[in-house]
mmCIF file of C-alpha atoms in Angstrom:
data_model
loop_
_atom_site.group_PDB
_atom_site.id
_atom_site.type_symbol
_atom_site.label_atom_id
_atom_site.label_comp_id
_atom_site.label_asym_id
_atom_site.label_seq_id
_atom_site.Cartn_x
_atom_site.Cartn_y
_atom_site.Cartn_z
ATOM 1 C CA MET A 1 -0.037 -0.047 0.107
ATOM 2 C CA THR A 2 1.754 3.357 -0.684
ATOM 3 C CA ASP A 3 1.248 6.062 0.989
ATOM 4 C CA LEU A 4 -1.773 7.591 -0.755
ATOM 5 C CA GLN A 5 -3.599 4.887 -0.205
ATOM 6 C CA SER A 6 -3.066 4.882 3.506
ATOM 7 C CA ARG A 7 -3.526 8.721 3.851
ATOM 8 C CA SER A 8 -7.183 8.968 5.047
ATOM 9 C CA LEU A 9 -9.293 12.819 5.346
ATOM 10 C CA ASP A 10 -10.925 13.939 8.070
ATOM 11 C CA ARG A 11 -14.251 14.345 9.111
ATOM 12 C CA THR A 12 -16.132 16.828 9.713
ATOM 13 C CA THR A 13 -19.845 18.394 9.101
ATOM 14 C CA VAL A 14 -21.232 21.409 7.970
ATOM 15 C CA THR A 15 -25.349 22.626 7.963
ATOM 16 C CA THR A 16 -26.009 24.851 4.647
ATOM 17 C CA ARG A 17 -28.201 27.789 4.830
ATOM 18 C CA ARG A 18 -30.927 25.590 3.848
ATOM 19 C CA GLY A 19 -30.945 23.469 6.789
ATOM 20 C CA ILE A 20 -28.611 20.218 5.011
ATOM 21 C CA THR A 21 -26.769 19.069 7.274
ATOM 22 C CA CYS A 22 -23.681 17.735 5.165
ATOM 23 C CA GLU A 23 -20.378 14.839 6.153
ATOM 24 C CA VAL A 24 -17.730 16.407 4.366
ATOM 25 C CA LEU A 25 -13.708 14.705 4.110
ATOM 26 C CA VAL A 26 -11.362 17.143 5.204
ATOM 27 C CA GLY A 27 -7.426 16.862 4.185
ATOM 28 C CA ALA A 28 -4.926 18.925 3.662
ATOM 29 C CA PRO A 29 -0.534 19.538 3.608
ATOM 30 C CA ALA A 30 1.015 18.231 6.957
ATOM 31 C CA SER A 31 2.727 21.924 6.590
ATOM 32 C CA GLY A 32 -0.369 23.842 6.752
ATOM 33 C CA GLN A 33 0.798 25.732 3.734
ATOM 34 C CA ALA A 34 -1.756 25.193 0.943
ATOM 35 C CA GLU A 35 -1.864 26.332 -2.500
ATOM 36 C CA GLY A 36 -5.146 26.255 -2.992
ATOM 37 C CA SER A 37 -9.344 24.949 -1.541
ATOM 38 C CA ILE A 38 -10.458 22.038 -3.693
ATOM 39 C CA VAL A 39 -13.768 21.176 -3.485
ATOM 40 C CA SER A 40 -14.618 17.438 -5.193
ATOM 41 C CA PHE A 41 -17.853 16.092 -5.795
ATOM 42 C CA HIS A 42 -18.365 12.564 -6.097
ATOM 43 C CA GLY A 43 -20.109 10.286 -8.170
ATOM 44 C CA ALA A 44 -23.075 7.825 -7.882
ATOM 45 C CA ALA A 45 -21.059 5.663 -6.193
ATOM 46 C CA GLY A 46 -20.113 7.486 -3.470
ATOM 47 C CA GLN A 47 -17.070 9.117 -1.604
ATOM 48 C CA LEU A 48 -14.182 7.549 -0.049
ATOM 49 C CA ALA A 49 -12.314 8.199 2.927
ATOM 50 C CA ASN A 50 -9.229 6.587 0.917
ATOM 51 C CA GLU A 51 -9.358 8.275 -2.376
ATOM 52 C CA PRO A 52 -6.067 8.047 -3.845
ATOM 53 C CA MET A 53 -6.764 11.253 -5.848
ATOM 54 C CA LEU A 54 -7.983 12.940 -2.838
ATOM 55 C CA GLY A 55 -4.802 12.113 -0.859
ATOM 56 C CA ALA A 56 -2.164 13.368 -3.931
ATOM 57 C CA LEU A 57 -4.062 16.551 -3.873
ATOM 58 C CA SER A 58 -4.423 17.216 -0.015
ATOM 59 C CA LEU A 59 -0.264 17.011 0.072
ATOM 60 C CA HIS A 60 -0.984 20.331 -1.618
ATOM 61 C CA PHE A 61 -4.424 22.162 -1.646
ATOM 62 C CA ALA A 62 -7.143 22.246 1.459
ATOM 63 C CA VAL A 63 -9.191 19.213 -0.229
ATOM 64 C CA TYR A 64 -13.494 19.419 0.805
ATOM 65 C CA ALA A 65 -15.008 16.538 -0.135
ATOM 66 C CA PRO A 66 -18.641 16.194 0.888
ATOM 67 C CA ILE A 67 -20.796 13.076 0.764
ATOM 68 C CA TRP A 68 -24.312 14.327 -1.073
ATOM 69 C CA PRO A 69 -27.370 13.570 0.508
ATOM 70 C CA GLY A 70 -28.480 10.179 0.815
ATOM 71 C CA TYR A 71 -25.078 9.053 0.890
ATOM 72 C CA SER A 72 -24.257 9.398 4.059
ATOM 73 C CA GLU A 73 -26.433 8.897 7.569
ATOM 74 C CA GLN A 74 -27.312 12.513 7.977
ATOM 75 C CA GLY A 75 -30.436 12.796 5.001
ATOM 76 C CA GLY A 76 -31.423 15.854 3.478
ATOM 77 C CA GLU A 77 -31.854 13.897 0.086
ATOM 78 C CA GLU A 78 -35.457 15.029 0.500
ATOM 79 C CA LYS A 79 -34.564 18.618 0.174
ATOM 80 C CA LEU A 80 -32.950 18.237 -3.010
ATOM 81 C CA GLU A 81 -35.410 17.600 -6.385
ATOM 82 C CA ASP A 82 -33.551 18.450 -9.274
ATOM 83 C CA MET A 83 -29.565 19.246 -10.456
ATOM 84 C CA GLN A 84 -30.732 22.556 -9.832
ATOM 85 C CA ASP A 85 -31.152 21.892 -6.257
ATOM 86 C CA PHE A 86 -28.107 19.733 -6.517
ATOM 87 C CA ALA A 87 -25.823 22.585 -7.842
ATOM 88 C CA LEU A 88 -27.148 25.497 -5.058
ATOM 89 C CA HIS A 89 -26.587 22.854 -2.045
ATOM 90 C CA GLY A 90 -23.130 22.538 -3.968
ATOM 91 C CA ALA A 91 -22.680 26.048 -3.152
ATOM 92 C CA ASP A 92 -24.937 26.399 -0.335
ATOM 93 C CA ILE A 93 -21.877 23.852 0.708
ATOM 94 C CA VAL A 94 -19.012 26.568 0.162
ATOM 95 C CA GLU A 95 -20.491 29.006 1.064
ATOM 96 C CA ALA A 96 -20.354 27.322 4.382
ATOM 97 C CA LEU A 97 -17.235 26.455 4.349
ATOM 98 C CA GLY A 98 -15.868 29.793 4.052
ATOM 99 C CA LEU A 99 -14.123 29.361 0.822
ATOM 100 C CA HIS A 100 -13.122 31.756 -1.394
ATOM 101 C CA ARG A 101 -12.890 31.095 -5.448
ATOM 102 C CA PRO A 102 -12.474 27.222 -4.777
ATOM 103 C CA HIS A 103 -11.101 25.149 -7.570
ATOM 104 C CA LEU A 104 -14.229 22.520 -8.384
ATOM 105 C CA VAL A 105 -13.336 19.184 -9.318
ATOM 106 C CA GLY A 106 -16.537 16.328 -9.906
ATOM 107 C CA HIS A 107 -16.666 13.461 -11.088
ATOM 108 C CA SER A 108 -19.635 11.494 -12.671
ATOM 109 C CA MET A 109 -22.968 12.807 -11.293
ATOM 110 C CA GLY A 110 -20.921 15.097 -9.139
ATOM 111 C CA GLY A 111 -19.031 16.529 -12.768
ATOM 112 C CA MET A 112 -22.801 17.275 -13.692
ATOM 113 C CA VAL A 113 -23.115 18.854 -10.314
ATOM 114 C CA ALA A 114 -19.764 21.058 -10.837
ATOM 115 C CA ALA A 115 -20.476 22.216 -13.997
ATOM 116 C CA GLU A 116 -23.852 23.315 -12.757
ATOM 117 C CA MET A 117 -22.244 25.833 -10.509
ATOM 118 C CA ALA A 118 -19.564 27.202 -12.593
ATOM 119 C CA ALA A 119 -22.313 27.982 -15.590
ATOM 120 C CA SER A 120 -24.134 29.246 -12.644
ATOM 121 C CA ALA A 121 -21.741 31.599 -11.030
ATOM 122 C CA PRO A 122 -18.217 31.462 -13.160
ATOM 123 C CA GLY A 123 -16.535 34.332 -10.705
ATOM 124 C CA LEU A 124 -17.461 32.088 -7.620
ATOM 125 C CA TYR A 125 -14.706 29.327 -8.338
ATOM 126 C CA GLY A 126 -11.246 28.982 -9.656
ATOM 127 C CA SER A 127 -11.336 26.645 -12.025
ATOM 128 C CA LEU A 128 -13.332 23.267 -13.203
ATOM 129 C CA VAL A 129 -11.606 20.150 -13.602
ATOM 130 C CA LEU A 130 -14.421 16.945 -14.880
ATOM 131 C CA ILE A 131 -13.731 13.665 -14.561
ATOM 132 C CA ALA A 132 -16.090 11.315 -16.633
ATOM 133 C CA PRO A 133 -18.981 13.595 -16.171
ATOM 134 C CA LEU A 134 -22.298 12.670 -16.505
ATOM 135 C CA GLY A 135 -23.244 15.390 -19.018
ATOM 136 C CA LEU A 136 -24.794 18.678 -18.453
ATOM 137 C CA TRP A 137 -28.319 19.497 -17.478
ATOM 138 C CA LEU A 138 -30.799 20.623 -20.299
ATOM 139 C CA GLU A 139 -34.136 20.185 -19.197
ATOM 140 C CA GLU A 140 -35.146 19.128 -23.348
ATOM 141 C CA HIS A 141 -32.561 16.558 -23.728
ATOM 142 C CA PRO A 142 -32.743 14.645 -20.215
ATOM 143 C CA ILE A 143 -29.510 12.436 -19.351
ATOM 144 C CA THR A 144 -30.300 8.587 -18.712
ATOM 145 C CA ASP A 145 -31.578 7.741 -15.370
ATOM 146 C CA ILE A 146 -28.943 5.668 -14.252
ATOM 147 C CA TYR A 147 -30.493 3.741 -11.282
ATOM 148 C CA SER A 148 -32.734 2.212 -13.727
ATOM 149 C CA LEU A 149 -29.773 0.800 -15.663
ATOM 150 C CA LEU A 150 -28.564 -2.697 -15.575
ATOM 151 C CA PRO A 151 -24.946 -3.151 -15.617
ATOM 152 C CA PHE A 152 -24.638 -4.284 -19.189
ATOM 153 C CA GLU A 153 -26.319 -1.063 -20.437
ATOM 154 C CA PHE A 154 -23.898 1.785 -18.747
ATOM 155 C CA PRO A 155 -21.494 1.682 -21.802
#
């Protein structure tokens, strides 16, 4: 096991302005000298505390990896009805963490949310990194409901 695989992030919680309590994985350089902040949004498979990418990023950046409502014991999923709600919730998390122009990283579903956040308020974020994003939300061209697919239908 490499250093990055064994580097776990700490856990904290924040409560957003809409009253959703969210668990957040947090990591930062041991020196305390971060090169900036990164907020990493996970995909439909969930967030892993020992994710090597997050460990590697936390060597140089303050990393915040929120866990979406419905993926932890915190609840709150009943307050998010559509992609706009997820994007607003993501922005609320950034605000609750007190971050100024963090870099957004999004994987899969988290990529779709991060892209929506950046498109809605580009001045609030430093940059956007998308990893196999699920797509962009367009009402006239809805994406496939990934939860209705069988494993062989994903490709």
